[in-house]
Short mmCIF file of C-alpha atoms and ligand atoms in Angstrom, two decimals:
data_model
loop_
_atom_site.label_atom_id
_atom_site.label_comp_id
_atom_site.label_asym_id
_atom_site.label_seq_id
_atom_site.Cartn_x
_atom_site.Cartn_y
_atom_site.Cartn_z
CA UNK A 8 0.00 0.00 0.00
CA UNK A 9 1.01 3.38 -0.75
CA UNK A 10 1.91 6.06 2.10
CA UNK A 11 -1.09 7.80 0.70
CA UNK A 12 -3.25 4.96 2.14
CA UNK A 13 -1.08 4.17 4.77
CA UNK A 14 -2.58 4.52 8.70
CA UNK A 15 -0.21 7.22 9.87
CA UNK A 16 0.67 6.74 13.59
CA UNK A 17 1.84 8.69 16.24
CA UNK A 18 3.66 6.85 18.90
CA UNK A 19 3.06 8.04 22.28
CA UNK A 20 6.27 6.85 24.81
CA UNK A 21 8.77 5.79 23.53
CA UNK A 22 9.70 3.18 25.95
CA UNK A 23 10.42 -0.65 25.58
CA UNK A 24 7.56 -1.56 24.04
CA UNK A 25 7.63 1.35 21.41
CA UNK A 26 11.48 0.63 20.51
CA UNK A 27 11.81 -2.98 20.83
CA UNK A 28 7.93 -3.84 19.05
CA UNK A 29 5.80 -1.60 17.40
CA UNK A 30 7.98 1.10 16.13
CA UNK A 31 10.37 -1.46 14.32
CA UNK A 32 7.83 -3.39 13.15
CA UNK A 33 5.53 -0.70 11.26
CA UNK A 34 7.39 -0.89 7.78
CA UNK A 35 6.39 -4.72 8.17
CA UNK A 36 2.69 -3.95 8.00
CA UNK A 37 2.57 -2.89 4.31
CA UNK A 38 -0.26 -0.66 5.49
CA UNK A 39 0.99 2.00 8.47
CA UNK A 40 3.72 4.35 8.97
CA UNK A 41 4.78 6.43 11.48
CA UNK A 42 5.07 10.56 11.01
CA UNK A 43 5.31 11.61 14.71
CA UNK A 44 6.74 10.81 18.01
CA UNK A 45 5.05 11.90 21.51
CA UNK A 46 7.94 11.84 24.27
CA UNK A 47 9.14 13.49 27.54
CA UNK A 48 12.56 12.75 26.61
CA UNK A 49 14.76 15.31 24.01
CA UNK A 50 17.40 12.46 23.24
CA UNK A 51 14.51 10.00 22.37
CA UNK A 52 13.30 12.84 20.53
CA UNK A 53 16.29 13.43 18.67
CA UNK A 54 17.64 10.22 18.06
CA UNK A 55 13.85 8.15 17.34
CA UNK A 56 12.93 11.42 15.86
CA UNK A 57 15.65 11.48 13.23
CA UNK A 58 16.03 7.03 12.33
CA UNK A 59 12.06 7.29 11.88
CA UNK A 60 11.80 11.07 10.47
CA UNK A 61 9.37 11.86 12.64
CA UNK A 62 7.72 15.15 14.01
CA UNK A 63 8.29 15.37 17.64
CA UNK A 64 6.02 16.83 20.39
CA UNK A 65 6.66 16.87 24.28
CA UNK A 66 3.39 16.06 26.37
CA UNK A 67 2.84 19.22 27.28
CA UNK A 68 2.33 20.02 23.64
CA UNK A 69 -0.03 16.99 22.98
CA UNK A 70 -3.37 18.74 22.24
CA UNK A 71 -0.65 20.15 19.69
CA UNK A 72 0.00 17.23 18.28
CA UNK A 73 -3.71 15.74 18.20
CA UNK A 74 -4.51 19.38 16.30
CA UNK A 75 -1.52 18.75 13.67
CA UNK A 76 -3.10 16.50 11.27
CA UNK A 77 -0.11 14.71 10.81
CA UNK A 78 -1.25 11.11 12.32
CA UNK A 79 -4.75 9.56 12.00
CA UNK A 80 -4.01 7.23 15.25
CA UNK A 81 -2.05 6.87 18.13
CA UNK A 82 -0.35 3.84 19.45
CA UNK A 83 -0.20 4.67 23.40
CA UNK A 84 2.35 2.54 25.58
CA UNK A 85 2.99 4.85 28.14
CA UNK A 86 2.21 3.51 31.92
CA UNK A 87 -1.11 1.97 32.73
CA UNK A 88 -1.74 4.99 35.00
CA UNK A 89 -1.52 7.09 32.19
CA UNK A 90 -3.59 5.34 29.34
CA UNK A 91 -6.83 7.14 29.94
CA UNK A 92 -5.50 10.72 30.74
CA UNK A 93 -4.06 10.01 26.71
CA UNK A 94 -6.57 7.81 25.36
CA UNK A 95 -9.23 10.19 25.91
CA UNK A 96 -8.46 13.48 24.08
CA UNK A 97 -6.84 11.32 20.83
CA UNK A 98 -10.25 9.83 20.62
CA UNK A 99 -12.49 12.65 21.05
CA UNK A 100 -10.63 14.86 18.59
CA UNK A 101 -11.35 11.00 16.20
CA UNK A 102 -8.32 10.07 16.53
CA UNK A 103 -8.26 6.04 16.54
CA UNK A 104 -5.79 4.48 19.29
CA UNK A 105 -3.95 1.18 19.84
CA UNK A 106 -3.43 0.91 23.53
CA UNK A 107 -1.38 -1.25 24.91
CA UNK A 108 -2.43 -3.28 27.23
CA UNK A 109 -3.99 -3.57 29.97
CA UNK A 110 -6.31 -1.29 29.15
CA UNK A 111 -5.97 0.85 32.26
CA UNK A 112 -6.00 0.12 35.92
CA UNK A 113 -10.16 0.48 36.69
CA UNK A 114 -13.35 -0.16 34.89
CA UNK A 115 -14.20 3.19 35.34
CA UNK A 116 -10.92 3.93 33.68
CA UNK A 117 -12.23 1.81 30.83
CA UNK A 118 -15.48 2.71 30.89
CA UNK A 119 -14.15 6.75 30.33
CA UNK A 120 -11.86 5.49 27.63
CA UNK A 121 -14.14 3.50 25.78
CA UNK A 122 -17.37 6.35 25.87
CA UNK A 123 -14.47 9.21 24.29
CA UNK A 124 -14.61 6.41 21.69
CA UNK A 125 -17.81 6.60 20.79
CA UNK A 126 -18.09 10.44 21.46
CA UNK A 127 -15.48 11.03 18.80
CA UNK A 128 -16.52 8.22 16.20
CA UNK A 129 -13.51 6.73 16.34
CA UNK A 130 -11.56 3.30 16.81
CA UNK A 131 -9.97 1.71 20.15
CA UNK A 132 -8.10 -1.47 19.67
CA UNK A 133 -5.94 -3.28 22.52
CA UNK A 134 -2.85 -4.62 21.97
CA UNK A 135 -3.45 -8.15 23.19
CA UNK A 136 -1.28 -9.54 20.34
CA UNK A 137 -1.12 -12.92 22.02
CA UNK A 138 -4.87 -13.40 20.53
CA UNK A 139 -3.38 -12.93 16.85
CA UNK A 140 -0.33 -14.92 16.99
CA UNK A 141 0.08 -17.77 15.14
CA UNK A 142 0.94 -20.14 17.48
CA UNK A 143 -1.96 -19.47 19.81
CA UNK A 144 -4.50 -19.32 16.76
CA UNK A 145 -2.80 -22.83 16.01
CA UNK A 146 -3.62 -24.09 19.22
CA UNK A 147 -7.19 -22.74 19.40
CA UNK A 148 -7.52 -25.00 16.23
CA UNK A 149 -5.95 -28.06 18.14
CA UNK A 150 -8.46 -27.82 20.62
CA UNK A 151 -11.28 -27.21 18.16
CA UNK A 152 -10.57 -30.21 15.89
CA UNK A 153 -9.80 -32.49 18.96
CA UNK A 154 -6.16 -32.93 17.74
CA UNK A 155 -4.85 -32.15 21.28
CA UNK A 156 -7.68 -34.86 23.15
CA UNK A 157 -9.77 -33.62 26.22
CA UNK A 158 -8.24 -30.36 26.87
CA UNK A 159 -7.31 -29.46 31.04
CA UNK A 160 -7.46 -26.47 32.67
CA UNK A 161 -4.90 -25.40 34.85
CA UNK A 162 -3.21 -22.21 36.51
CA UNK A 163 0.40 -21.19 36.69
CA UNK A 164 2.56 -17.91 38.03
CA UNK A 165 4.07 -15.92 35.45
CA UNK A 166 6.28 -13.22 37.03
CA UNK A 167 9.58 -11.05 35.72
CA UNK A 168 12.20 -9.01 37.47
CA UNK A 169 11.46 -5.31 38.03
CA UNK A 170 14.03 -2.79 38.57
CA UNK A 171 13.18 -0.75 41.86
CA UNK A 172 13.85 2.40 39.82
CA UNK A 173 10.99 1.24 37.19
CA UNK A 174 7.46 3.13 37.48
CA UNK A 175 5.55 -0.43 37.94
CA UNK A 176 7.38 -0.39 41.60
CA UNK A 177 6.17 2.31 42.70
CA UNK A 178 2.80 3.20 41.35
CA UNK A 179 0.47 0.15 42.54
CA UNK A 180 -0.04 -1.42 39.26
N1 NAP B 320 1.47 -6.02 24.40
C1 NAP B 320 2.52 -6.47 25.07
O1 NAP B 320 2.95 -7.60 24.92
C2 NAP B 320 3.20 -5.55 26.03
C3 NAP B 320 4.50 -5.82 26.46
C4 NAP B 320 5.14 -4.92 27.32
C5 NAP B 320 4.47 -3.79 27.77
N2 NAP B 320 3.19 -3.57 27.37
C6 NAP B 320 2.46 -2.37 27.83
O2 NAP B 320 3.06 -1.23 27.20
C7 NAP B 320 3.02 -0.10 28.10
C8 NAP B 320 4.45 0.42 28.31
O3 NAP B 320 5.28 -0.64 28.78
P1 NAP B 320 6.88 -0.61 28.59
O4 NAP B 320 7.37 -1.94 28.99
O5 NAP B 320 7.23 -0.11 27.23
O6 NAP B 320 7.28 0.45 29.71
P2 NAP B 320 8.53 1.43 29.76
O7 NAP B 320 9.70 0.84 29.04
O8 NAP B 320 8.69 1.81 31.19
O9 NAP B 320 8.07 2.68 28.88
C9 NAP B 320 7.08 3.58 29.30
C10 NAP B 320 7.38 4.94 28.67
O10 NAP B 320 6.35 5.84 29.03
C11 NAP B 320 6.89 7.16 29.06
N3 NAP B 320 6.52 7.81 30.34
C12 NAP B 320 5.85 8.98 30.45
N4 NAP B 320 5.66 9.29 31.73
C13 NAP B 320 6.23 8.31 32.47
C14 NAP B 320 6.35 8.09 33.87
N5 NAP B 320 5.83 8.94 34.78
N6 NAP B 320 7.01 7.00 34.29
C15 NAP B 320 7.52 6.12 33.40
N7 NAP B 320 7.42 6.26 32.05
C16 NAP B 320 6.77 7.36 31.59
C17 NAP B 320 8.41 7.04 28.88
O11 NAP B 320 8.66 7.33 27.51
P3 NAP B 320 9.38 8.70 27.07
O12 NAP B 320 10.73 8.68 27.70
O13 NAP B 320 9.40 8.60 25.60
O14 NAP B 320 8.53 9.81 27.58
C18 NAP B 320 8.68 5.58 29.15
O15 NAP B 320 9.83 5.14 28.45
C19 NAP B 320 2.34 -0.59 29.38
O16 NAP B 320 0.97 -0.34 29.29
C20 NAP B 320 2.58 -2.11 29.32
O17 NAP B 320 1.64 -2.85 30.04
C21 NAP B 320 2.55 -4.42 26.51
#
């Protein structure tokens, strides 16, 4: 597809998600692109800014950037905390967002992001990738055909290592 027909995205934190997933992975798509980069940081700015060619915006300048007309969507991975605070505005100025997941940290939270949506006519999608990739849409078909016998249910603990210095230590969520 053409950049004329391309989604164009702004990416909103440019954290590890941002760098290590999405922002890489764009040219992949064959129908997105990023034009602009939403960061509190001036070397992310710079250094993002100039390998992507992107327009850069502090936050303090984001009703700037949801005024430019330079992205029709967002992809928001900042902290959960701050999903709605961001969500909200992008889609009421029609602004579609991908944000990341989890969605936010209440169902109120949710339920705010979710009515801007509809307000501003405009998309939310979550980034639950795990539902698209292949190996867990091969699975679902496992079960489904009865290749895999009488599936079980069971729980397990999934848990990583968290720097103390990282925001998810010391915000509750
Ligand atoms: N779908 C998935 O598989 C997946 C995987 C990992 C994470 N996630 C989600 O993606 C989001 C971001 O996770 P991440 O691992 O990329 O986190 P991260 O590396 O800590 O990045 C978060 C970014 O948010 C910006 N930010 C703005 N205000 C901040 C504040 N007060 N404290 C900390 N950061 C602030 C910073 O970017 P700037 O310096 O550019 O301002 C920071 O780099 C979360 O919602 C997380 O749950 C999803």
């Amino acid at each position: 597809m053409s950049d004329a027909k391309a989604i164009r995205y702004a990416v909103v934190g440019g954290g590890w998600i941002s760098q290590a997933a999405f922002m890489p992975a764009v040219a992949q798509t064959g129908n997105s692109t990023i034009t602009a980069l939403v960061t509190g940081d001036p070397e992310k700015a710079a250094s993002l800014g100039e390998r992507y060619r992107l327009t850069t915006f502090s936050y303090d300048r984001y009703a700037e950037a949801l005024a430019s007309g330079l992205f029709d969507a967002v992809y928001l991975s900042l902290p959960n905390g701050m999903h709605r605070e961001f969500a909200v505005p992008a889609l009421e100025a029609g602004i579609h967002v991908l944000l990341e997941k989890p969605m936010a940290t209440s169902v109120a939270e949710c339920e705010a992001i979710i009515a801007a949506a509809e307000r501003g006519n405009a998309r939310l999608m979550l980034a639950y990738r795990l539902h698209f990739e292949p190996g867990t849409l091969d699975a679902i078909e496992r079960v489904r055909t009865g290749a895999i016998g009488e599936p079980l249910v069971f729980t397990a603990t999934f848990g990583q290592h968290v720097a103390t210095e990282n925001h998810r230590a010391h915000q509750g969520y």
